[in-house]
Short mmCIF file of C-alpha atoms and ligand atoms in Angstrom, two decimals:
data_model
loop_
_atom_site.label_atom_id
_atom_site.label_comp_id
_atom_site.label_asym_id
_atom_site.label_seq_id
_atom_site.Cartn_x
_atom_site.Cartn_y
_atom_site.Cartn_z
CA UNK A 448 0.00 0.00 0.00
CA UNK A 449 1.59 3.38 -1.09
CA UNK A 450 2.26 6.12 1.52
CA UNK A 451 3.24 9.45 1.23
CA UNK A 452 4.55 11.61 3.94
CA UNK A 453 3.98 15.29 4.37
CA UNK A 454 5.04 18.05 6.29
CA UNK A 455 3.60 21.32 6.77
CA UNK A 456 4.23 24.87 7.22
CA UNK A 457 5.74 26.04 3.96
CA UNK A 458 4.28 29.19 1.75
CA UNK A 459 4.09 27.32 -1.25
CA UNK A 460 5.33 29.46 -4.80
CA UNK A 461 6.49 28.76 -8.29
CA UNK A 462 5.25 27.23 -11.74
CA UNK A 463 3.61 24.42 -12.26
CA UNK A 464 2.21 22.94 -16.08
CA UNK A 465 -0.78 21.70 -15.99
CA UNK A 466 -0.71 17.67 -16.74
CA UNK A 467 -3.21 15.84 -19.40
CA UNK A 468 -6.84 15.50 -17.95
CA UNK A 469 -7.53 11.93 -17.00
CA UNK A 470 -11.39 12.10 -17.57
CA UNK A 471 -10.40 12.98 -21.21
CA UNK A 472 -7.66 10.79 -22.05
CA UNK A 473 -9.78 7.83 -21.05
CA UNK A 474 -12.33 8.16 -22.75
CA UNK A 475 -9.99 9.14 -25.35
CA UNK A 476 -8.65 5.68 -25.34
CA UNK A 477 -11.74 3.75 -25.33
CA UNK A 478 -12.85 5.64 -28.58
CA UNK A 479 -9.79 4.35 -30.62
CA UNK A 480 -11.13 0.99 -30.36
CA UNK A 481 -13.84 2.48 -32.37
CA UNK A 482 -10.89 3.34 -35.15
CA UNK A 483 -9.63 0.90 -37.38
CA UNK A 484 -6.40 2.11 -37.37
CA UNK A 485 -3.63 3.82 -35.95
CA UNK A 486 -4.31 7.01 -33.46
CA UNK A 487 -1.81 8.72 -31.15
CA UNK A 488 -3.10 10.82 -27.91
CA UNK A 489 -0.19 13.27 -26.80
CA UNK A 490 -0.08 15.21 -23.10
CA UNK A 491 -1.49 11.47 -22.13
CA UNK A 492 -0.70 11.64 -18.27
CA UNK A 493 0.87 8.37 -16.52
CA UNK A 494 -1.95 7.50 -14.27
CA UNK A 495 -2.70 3.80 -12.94
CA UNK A 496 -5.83 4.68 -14.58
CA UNK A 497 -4.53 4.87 -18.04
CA UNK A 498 -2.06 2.03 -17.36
CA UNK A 499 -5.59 -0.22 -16.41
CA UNK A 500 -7.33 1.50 -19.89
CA UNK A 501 -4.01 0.18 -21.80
CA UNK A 502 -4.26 -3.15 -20.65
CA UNK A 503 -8.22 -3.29 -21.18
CA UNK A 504 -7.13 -2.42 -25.13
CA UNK A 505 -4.19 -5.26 -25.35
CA UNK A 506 -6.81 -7.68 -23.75
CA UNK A 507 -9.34 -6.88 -27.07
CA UNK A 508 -6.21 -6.95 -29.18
CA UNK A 509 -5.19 -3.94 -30.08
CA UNK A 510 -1.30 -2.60 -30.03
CA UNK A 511 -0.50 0.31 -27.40
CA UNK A 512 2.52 1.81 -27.01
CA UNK A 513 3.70 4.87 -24.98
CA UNK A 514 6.64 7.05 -25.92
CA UNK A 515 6.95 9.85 -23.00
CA UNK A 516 3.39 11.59 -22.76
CA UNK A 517 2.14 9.87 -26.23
CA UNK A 518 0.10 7.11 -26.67
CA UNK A 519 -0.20 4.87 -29.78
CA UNK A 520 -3.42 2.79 -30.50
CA UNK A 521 -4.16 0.27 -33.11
CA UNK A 522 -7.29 -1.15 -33.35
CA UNK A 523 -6.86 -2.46 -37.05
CA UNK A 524 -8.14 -5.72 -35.67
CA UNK A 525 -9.86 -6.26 -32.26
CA UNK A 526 -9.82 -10.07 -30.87
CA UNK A 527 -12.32 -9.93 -27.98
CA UNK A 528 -15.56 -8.92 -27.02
CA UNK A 529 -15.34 -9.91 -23.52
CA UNK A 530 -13.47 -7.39 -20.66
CA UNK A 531 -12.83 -9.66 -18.13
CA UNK A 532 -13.73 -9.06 -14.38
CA UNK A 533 -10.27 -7.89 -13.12
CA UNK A 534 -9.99 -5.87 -15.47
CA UNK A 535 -13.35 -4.33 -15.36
CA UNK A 536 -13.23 -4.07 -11.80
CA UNK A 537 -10.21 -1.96 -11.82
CA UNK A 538 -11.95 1.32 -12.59
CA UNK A 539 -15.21 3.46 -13.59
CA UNK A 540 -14.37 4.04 -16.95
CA UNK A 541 -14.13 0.48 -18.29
CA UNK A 542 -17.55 1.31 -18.87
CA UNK A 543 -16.54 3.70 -21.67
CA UNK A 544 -15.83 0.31 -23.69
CA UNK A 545 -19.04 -0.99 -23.94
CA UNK A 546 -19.89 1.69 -26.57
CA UNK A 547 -17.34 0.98 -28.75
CA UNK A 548 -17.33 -3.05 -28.13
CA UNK A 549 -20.97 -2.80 -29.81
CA UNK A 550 -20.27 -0.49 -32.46
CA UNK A 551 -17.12 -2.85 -33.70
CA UNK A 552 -18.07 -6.22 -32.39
CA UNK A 553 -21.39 -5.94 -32.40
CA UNK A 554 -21.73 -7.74 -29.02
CA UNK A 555 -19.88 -7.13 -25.32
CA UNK A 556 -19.87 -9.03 -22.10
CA UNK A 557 -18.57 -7.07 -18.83
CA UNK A 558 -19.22 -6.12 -15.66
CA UNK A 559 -20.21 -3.78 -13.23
CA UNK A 560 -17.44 -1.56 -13.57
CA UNK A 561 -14.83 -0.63 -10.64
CA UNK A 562 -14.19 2.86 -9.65
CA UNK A 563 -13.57 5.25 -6.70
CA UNK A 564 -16.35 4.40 -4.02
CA UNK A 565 -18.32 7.72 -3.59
CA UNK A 566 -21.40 6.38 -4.37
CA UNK A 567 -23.72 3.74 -6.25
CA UNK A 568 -22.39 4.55 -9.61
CA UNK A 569 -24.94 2.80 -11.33
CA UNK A 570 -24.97 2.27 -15.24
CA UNK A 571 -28.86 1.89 -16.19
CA UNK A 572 -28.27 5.33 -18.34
CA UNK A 573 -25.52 3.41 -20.06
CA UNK A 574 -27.82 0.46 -21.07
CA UNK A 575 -31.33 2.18 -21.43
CA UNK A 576 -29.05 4.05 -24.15
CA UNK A 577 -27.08 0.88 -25.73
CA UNK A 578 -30.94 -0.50 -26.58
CA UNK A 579 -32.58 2.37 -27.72
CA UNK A 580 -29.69 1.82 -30.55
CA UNK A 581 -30.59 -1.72 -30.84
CA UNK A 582 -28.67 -3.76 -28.09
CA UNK A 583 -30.32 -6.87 -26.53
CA UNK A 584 -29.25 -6.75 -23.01
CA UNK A 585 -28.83 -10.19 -20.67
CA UNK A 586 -28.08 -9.76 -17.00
CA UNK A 587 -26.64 -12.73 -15.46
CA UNK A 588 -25.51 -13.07 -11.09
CA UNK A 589 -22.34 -11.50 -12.14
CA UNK A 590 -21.81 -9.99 -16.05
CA UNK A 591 -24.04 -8.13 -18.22
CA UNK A 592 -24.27 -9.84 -21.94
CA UNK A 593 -25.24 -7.12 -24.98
CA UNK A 594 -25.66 -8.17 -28.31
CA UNK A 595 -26.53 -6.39 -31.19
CA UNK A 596 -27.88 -8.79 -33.61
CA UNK A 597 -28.41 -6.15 -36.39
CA UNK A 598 -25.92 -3.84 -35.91
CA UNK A 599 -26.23 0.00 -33.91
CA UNK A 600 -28.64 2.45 -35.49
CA UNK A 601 -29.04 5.93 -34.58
CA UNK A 602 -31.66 6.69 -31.95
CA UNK A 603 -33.44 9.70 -30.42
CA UNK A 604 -32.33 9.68 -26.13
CA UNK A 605 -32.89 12.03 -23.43
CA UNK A 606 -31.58 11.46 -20.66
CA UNK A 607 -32.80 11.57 -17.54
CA UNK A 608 -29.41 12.63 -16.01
CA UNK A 609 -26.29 14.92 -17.71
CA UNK A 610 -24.25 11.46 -17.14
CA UNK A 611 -20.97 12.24 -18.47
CA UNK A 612 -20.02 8.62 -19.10
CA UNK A 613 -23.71 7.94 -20.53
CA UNK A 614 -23.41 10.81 -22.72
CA UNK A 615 -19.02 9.84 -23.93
CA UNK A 616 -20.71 6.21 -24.19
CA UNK A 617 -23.23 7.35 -26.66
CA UNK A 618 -21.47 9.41 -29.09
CA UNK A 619 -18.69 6.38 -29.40
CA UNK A 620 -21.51 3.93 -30.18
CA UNK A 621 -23.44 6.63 -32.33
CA UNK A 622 -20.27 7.91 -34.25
CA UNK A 623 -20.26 4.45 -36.85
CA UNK A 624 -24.14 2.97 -36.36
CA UNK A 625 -25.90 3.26 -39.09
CA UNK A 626 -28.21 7.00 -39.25
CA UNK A 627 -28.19 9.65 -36.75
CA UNK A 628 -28.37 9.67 -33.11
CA UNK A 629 -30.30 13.21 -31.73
CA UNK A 630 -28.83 13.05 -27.98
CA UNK A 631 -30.60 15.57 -25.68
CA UNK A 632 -29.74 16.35 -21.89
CA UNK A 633 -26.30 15.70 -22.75
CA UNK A 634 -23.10 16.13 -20.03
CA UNK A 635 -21.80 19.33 -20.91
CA UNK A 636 -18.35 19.05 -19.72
CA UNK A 637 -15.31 19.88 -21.16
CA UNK A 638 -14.37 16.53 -21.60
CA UNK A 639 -17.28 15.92 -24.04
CA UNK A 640 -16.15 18.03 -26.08
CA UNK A 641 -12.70 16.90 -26.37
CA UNK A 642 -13.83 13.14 -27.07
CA UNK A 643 -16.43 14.79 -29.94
CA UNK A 644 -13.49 16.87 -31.32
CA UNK A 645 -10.97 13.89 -31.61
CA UNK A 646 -13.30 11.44 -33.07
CA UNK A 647 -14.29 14.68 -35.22
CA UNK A 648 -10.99 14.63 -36.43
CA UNK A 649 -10.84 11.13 -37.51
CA UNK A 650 -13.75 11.27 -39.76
CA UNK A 651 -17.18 11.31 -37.64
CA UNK A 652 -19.90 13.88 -37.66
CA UNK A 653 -20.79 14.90 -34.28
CA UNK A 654 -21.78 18.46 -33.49
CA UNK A 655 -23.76 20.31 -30.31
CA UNK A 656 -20.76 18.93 -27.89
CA UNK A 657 -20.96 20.89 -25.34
CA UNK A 658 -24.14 22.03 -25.30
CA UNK A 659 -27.36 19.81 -23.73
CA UNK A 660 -28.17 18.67 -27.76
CA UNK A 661 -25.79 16.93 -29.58
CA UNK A 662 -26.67 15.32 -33.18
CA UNK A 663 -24.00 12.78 -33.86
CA UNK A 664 -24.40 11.38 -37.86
CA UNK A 665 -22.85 7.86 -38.31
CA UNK A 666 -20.13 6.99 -40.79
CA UNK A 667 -19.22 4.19 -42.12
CA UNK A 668 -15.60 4.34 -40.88
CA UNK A 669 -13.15 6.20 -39.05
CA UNK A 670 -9.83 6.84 -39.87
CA UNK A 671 -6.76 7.10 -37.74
CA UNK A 672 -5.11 11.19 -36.13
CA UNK A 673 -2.47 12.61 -34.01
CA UNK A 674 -4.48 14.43 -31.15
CA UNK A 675 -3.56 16.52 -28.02
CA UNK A 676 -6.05 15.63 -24.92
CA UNK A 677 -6.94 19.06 -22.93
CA UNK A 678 -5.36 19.46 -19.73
CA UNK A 679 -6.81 18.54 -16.45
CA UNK A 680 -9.06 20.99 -15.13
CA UNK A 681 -9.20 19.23 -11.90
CA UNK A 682 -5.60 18.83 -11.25
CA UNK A 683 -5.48 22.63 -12.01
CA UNK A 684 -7.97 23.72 -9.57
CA UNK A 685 -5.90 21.34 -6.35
CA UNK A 686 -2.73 22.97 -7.52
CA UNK A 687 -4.21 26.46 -6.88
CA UNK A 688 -5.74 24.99 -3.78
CA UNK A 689 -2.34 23.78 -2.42
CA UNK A 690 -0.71 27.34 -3.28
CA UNK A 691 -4.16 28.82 -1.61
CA UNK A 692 -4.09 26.98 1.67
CA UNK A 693 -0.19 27.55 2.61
CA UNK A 694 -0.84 31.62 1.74
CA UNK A 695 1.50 31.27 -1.16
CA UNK A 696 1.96 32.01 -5.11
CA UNK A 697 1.21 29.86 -8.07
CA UNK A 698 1.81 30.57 -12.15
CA UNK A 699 0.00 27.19 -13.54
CA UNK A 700 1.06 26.95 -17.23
CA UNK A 701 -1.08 24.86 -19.54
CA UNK A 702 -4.28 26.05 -17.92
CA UNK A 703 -8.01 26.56 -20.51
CA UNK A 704 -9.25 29.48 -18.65
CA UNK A 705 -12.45 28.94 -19.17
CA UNK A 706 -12.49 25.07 -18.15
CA UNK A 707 -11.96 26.93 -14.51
CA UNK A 708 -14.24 29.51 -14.58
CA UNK A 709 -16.97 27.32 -12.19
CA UNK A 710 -14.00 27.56 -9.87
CA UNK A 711 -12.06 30.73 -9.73
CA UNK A 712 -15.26 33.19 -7.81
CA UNK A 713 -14.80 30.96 -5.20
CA UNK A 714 -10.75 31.61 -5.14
CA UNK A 715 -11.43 35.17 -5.41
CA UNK A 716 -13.89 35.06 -2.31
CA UNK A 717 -11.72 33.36 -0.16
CA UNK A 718 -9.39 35.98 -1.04
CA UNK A 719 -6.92 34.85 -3.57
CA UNK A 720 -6.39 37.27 -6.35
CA UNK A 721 -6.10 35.28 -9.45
CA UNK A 722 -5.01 36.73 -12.93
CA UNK A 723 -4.84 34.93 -16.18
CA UNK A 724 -1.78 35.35 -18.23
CA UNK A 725 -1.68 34.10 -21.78
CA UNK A 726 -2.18 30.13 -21.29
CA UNK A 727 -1.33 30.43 -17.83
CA UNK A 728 -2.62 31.35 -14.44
CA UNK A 729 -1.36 33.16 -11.91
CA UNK A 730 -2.93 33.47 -8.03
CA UNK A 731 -1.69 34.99 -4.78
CA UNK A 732 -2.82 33.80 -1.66
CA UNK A 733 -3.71 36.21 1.76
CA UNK A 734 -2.07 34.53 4.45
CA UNK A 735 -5.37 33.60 5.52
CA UNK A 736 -8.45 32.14 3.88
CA UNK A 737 -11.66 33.60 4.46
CA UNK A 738 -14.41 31.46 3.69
CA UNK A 739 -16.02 31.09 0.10
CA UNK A 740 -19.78 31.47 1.78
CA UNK A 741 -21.37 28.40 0.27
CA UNK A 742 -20.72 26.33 -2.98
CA UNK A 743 -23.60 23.70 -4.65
CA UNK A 744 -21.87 20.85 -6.94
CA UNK A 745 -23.78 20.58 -10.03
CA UNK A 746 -22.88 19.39 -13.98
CA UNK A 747 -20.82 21.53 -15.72
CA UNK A 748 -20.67 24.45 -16.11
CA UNK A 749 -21.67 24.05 -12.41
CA UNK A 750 -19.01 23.63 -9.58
CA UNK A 751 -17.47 20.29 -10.12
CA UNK A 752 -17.85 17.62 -7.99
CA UNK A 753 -14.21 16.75 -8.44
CA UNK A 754 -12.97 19.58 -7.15
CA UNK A 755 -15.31 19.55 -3.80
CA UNK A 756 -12.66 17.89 -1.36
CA UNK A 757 -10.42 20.13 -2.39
CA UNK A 758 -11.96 22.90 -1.26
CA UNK A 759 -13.36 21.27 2.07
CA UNK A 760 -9.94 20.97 2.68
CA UNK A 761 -9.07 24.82 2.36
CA UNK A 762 -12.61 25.38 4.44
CA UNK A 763 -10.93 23.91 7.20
CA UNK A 764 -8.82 26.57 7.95
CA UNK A 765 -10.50 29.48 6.56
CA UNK A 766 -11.41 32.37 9.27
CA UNK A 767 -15.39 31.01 9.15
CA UNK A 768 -17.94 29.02 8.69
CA UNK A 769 -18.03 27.46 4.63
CA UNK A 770 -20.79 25.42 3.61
CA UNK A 771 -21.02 22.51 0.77
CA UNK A 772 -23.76 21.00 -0.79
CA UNK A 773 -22.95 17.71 -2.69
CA UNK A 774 -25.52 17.08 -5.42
CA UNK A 775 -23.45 14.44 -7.49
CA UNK A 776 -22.51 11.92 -5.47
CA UNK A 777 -24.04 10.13 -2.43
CA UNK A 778 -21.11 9.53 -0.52
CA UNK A 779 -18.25 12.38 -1.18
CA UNK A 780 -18.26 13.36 2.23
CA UNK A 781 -16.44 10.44 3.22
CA UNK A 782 -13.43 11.83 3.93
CA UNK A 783 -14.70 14.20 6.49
CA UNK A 784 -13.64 11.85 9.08
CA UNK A 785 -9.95 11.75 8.01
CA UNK A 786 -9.82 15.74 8.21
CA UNK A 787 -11.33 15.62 11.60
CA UNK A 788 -8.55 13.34 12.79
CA UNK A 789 -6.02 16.63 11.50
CA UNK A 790 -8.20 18.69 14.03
CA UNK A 791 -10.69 19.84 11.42
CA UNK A 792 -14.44 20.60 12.61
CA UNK A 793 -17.15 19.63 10.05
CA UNK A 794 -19.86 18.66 10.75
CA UNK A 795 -22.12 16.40 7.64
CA UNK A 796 -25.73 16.83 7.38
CA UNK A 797 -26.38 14.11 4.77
CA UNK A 798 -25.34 16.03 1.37
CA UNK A 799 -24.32 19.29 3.27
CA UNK A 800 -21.04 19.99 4.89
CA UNK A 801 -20.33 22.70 7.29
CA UNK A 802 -17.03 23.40 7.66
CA UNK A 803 -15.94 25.54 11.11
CA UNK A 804 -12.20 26.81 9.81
CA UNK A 805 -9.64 26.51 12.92
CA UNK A 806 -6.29 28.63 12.80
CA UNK A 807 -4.32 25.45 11.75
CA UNK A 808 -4.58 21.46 11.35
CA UNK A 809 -1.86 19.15 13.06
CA UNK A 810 -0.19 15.92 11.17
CA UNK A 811 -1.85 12.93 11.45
CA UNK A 812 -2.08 9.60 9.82
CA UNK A 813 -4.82 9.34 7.77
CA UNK A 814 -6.32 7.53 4.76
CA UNK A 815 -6.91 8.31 1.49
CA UNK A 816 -11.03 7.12 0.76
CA UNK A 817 -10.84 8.08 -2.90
CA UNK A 818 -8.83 9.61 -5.40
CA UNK A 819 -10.06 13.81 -4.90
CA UNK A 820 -10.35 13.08 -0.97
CA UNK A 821 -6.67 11.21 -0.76
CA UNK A 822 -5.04 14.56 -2.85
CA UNK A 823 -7.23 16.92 -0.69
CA UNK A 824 -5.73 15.22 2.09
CA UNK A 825 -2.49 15.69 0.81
CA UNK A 826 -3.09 19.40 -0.25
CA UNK A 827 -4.68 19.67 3.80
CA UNK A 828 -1.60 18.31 4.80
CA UNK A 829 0.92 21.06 3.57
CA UNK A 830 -0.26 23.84 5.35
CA UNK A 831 -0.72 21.65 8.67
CA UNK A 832 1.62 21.79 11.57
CA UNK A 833 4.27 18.61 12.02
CA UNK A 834 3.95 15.35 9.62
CA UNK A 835 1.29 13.87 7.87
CA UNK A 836 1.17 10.64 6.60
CA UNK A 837 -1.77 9.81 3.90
CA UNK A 838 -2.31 6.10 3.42
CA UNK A 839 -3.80 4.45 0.30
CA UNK A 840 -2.08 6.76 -1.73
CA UNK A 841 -2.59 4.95 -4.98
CA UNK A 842 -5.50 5.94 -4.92
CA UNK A 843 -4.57 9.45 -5.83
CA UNK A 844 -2.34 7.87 -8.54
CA UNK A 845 -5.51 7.27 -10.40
CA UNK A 846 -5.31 10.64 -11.34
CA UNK A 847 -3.00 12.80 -10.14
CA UNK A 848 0.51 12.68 -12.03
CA UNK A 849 3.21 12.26 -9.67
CA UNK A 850 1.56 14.19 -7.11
CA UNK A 851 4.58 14.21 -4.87
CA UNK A 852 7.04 15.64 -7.38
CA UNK A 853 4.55 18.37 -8.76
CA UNK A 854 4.04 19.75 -5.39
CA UNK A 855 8.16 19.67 -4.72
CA UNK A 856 8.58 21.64 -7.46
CA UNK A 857 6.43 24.58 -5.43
CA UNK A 858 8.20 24.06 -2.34
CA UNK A 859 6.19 21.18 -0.91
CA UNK A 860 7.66 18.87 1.84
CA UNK A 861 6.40 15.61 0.18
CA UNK A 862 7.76 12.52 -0.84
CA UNK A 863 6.25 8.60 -0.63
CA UNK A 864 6.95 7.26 1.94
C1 EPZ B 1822 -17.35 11.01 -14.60
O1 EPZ B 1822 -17.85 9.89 -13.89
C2 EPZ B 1822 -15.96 11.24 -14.04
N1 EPZ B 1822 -15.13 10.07 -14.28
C3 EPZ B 1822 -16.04 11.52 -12.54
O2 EPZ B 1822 -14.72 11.78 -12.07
C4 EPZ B 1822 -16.91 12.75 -12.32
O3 EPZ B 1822 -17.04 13.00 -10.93
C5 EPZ B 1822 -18.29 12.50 -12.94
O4 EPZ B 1822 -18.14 12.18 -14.34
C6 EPZ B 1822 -19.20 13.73 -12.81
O5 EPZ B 1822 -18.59 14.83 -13.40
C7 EPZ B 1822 -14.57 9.87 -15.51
O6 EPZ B 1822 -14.79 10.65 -16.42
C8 EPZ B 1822 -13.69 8.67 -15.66
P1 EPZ B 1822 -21.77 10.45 -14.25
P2 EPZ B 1822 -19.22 9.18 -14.37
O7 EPZ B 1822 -22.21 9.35 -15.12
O8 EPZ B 1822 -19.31 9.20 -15.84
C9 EPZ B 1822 -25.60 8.99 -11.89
C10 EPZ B 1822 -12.83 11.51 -10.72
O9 EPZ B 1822 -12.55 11.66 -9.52
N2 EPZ B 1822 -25.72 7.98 -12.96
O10 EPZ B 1822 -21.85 11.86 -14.74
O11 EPZ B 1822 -19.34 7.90 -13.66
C11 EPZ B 1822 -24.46 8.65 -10.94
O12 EPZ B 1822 -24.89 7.76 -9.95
C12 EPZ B 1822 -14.14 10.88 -11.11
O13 EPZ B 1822 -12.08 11.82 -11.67
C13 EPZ B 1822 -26.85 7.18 -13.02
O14 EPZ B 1822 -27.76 7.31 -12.20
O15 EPZ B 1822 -20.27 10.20 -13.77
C14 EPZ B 1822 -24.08 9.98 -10.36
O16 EPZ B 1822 -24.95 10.28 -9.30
C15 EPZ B 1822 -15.05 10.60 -9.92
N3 EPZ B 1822 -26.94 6.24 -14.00
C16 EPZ B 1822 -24.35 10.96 -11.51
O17 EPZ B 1822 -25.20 10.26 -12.43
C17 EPZ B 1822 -25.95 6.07 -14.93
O18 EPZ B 1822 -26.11 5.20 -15.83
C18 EPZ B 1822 -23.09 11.41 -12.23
O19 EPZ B 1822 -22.54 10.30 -12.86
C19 EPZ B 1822 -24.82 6.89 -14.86
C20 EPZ B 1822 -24.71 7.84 -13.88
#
């Protein structure tokens, strides 16, 4: 089980760029098994969560290859239909395959899919989709068989739900079935519209991304591109709240302004004065927080649920009362516990949180629940007083880059431990 050890007190400044965004690059992945050919994703971040996506794609037979931050993908000729349950289990977005398993294969076999624990996670939008395009759907005790005995054809689907997997899920299958799909209550994330612009670019016909309608008009075939995922929004936003929390200075480089706007009021209300410059992003933290009043998660271009902990964690020690109200996820408050054990004072009202900032936190040994909650930790961490150590740190491996040598680079006393 990975450690990593951290100890607080330092006024964290300097430069940081801005890594590849995991929720892009793997979906990203999964749509190259949709590609009969050769694709290469650049700024792809190493993440145990890519690593798992990579091994998903050898196991259907297709060639991957990484050369520093790019990825190379050929699909040319898939072998398997069937994800197996280690695999599956491993994370969330081995859901993302099930998509493109139909639209090549025509049939898939896998199972519930793994993922951080923060709630049911359910995939009914996923399916209720798949057979609106024409998939016959078996549930066994244990795997869920799909077949589509005459191929995908478009389909009109609202969803219930903004589900950003749902919605990446859909446009992979829709991109080659056979007419259009009209998709309406779409996930309007950023990330959407990366996956619609790279499949754009090798051939399909999708347009709306971004927006709650997207009309996605099949092709026959896709053809192979070189494309650069966006960078991670999230990352961004716990980099500025590591800089926040410790009162010091931060110039992120890499940065899409406007992927942070949901986030950067609430900077500026707990006093941070944050300035973009060029592709970059510069803020300056008052010694002391003062709290950002209250913040409701929502789809984007609401305040992300990903970057909730993070901010919990800067409520801690802001001079107030902060308030969160967690409409994403049923159980993102987990980590509450593990702050309280660093002298934090929250107290959880089902999906509310009220945080009661102290002056400071003390080290403790704690554990990381999920990926956002083990990094928030961390971030918590480097402004406390003495040593930290977070436990389960893998977990934050899923998706933060090297977590420990990013925040050295600012100053941070970090390293695994
Ligand atoms: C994606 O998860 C992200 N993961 C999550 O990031 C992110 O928190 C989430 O979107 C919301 O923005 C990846 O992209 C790999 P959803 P996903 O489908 O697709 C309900 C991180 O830390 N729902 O938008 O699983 C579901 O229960 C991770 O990087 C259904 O009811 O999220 C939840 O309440 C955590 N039925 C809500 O929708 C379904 O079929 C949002 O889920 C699907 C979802």
């Amino acid at each position: 089980m990975a450690e990593l050890t951290v100890t607080g007190g330092r006024r964290l400044m300097g430069e940081i760029t801005v890594q590849g965004a995991k929720n892009s690059a793997l979906p990203l992945l999964a749509a190259t098994f949709c590609i009969p050919a050769k694709c290469t994703l650049q700024n792809m971040p190493a993440l145990s969560d890519v690593s798992a996506t990579l091994s998903i794609l050898r196991h259907l037979g297709c060639t991957a290859r990484r050369e520093g931050q790019s990825i190379t993908i050929d699909a040319t000729t898939p072998a398997r239909y069937i994800i197996p349950e280690s695999l599956m289990r491993e994370l969330r977005s081995s859901i993302f395959l099930l998509g493109p398993l139909l639209a090549r294969f025509g049939r898939a076999e896998i199972f519930a899919p793994g993922g951080c624990n923060i709630g049911a996670r359910p995939i009914d939008l996923h399916l209720a989709a798949m057979k609106q395009m024409g998939a016959t759907i078996r549930q066994t005790d244990e795997k869920i068989i799909l077949r589509v005995p005459r191929g995908l054809h478009g389909a009109d689907i609202n969803l219930r739900f903004p589900s950003v997997g749902a919605t990446e899920n859909i446009i992979m299958a829709a991109a080659i079935a056979r007419g259009t799909t009209q998709l309406h209550g779409a996930a309007r994330e950023p990330e959407i519209v990366d996956l619609a612009d790279f499949l754009n670019r090798c051939g399909a016909k999708i347009s709306g991304a971004g927006k709650s309608d997207i009309v996605i008009e099949g092709v026959r075939r896709l053809h192979g591109c070189t494309y650069q995922v966006m960078p991670d929004r999230i990352i961004a936003s716990s980099c500025l709240s590591a800089a926040a929390l410790t009162g010091g200075e931060i110039l992120l480089r890499g940065v899409n302004h406007a992927h942070l706007a949901p986030v950067l009021p609430a900077f500026r209300r707990m006093g941070c004065r944050v300035t973009a410059v060029n592709d970059a992003l510069h803020l300056y933290a008052p010694r002391r927080l003062v709290p950002f009043g209250a913040l409701v998660t929502a789809p984007y271009p609401g305040f992300p649920t990903d970057s909730q902990s993070a901010f919990l964690a800067m409520a801690c020690t802001a001079s107030g009362v902060s308030r969160i109200k967690e409409t994403i996820f049923e159980s993102r408050f987990h980590q509450a516990r593990e702050f309280a054990k660093m002298g934090a004072h929250i107290a959880i009202r089902g999906s509310q949180a009220e945080i009661y900032g102290v002056p400071r936190l003390h080290g403790a040994r704690v554990k990381a629940m999920d990926l956002r909650g083990g990094a928030a930790l961390a971030v918590a961490a480097l402004g406390a007083h003495g040593q930290t150590t977070v436990t389960c740190a893998e977990l934050i491996d899923r998706g933060w880059e090297d977590i420990a040598g990013t925040l050295r680079r600012i100053g941070a006393n970090i390293a695994p431990s």
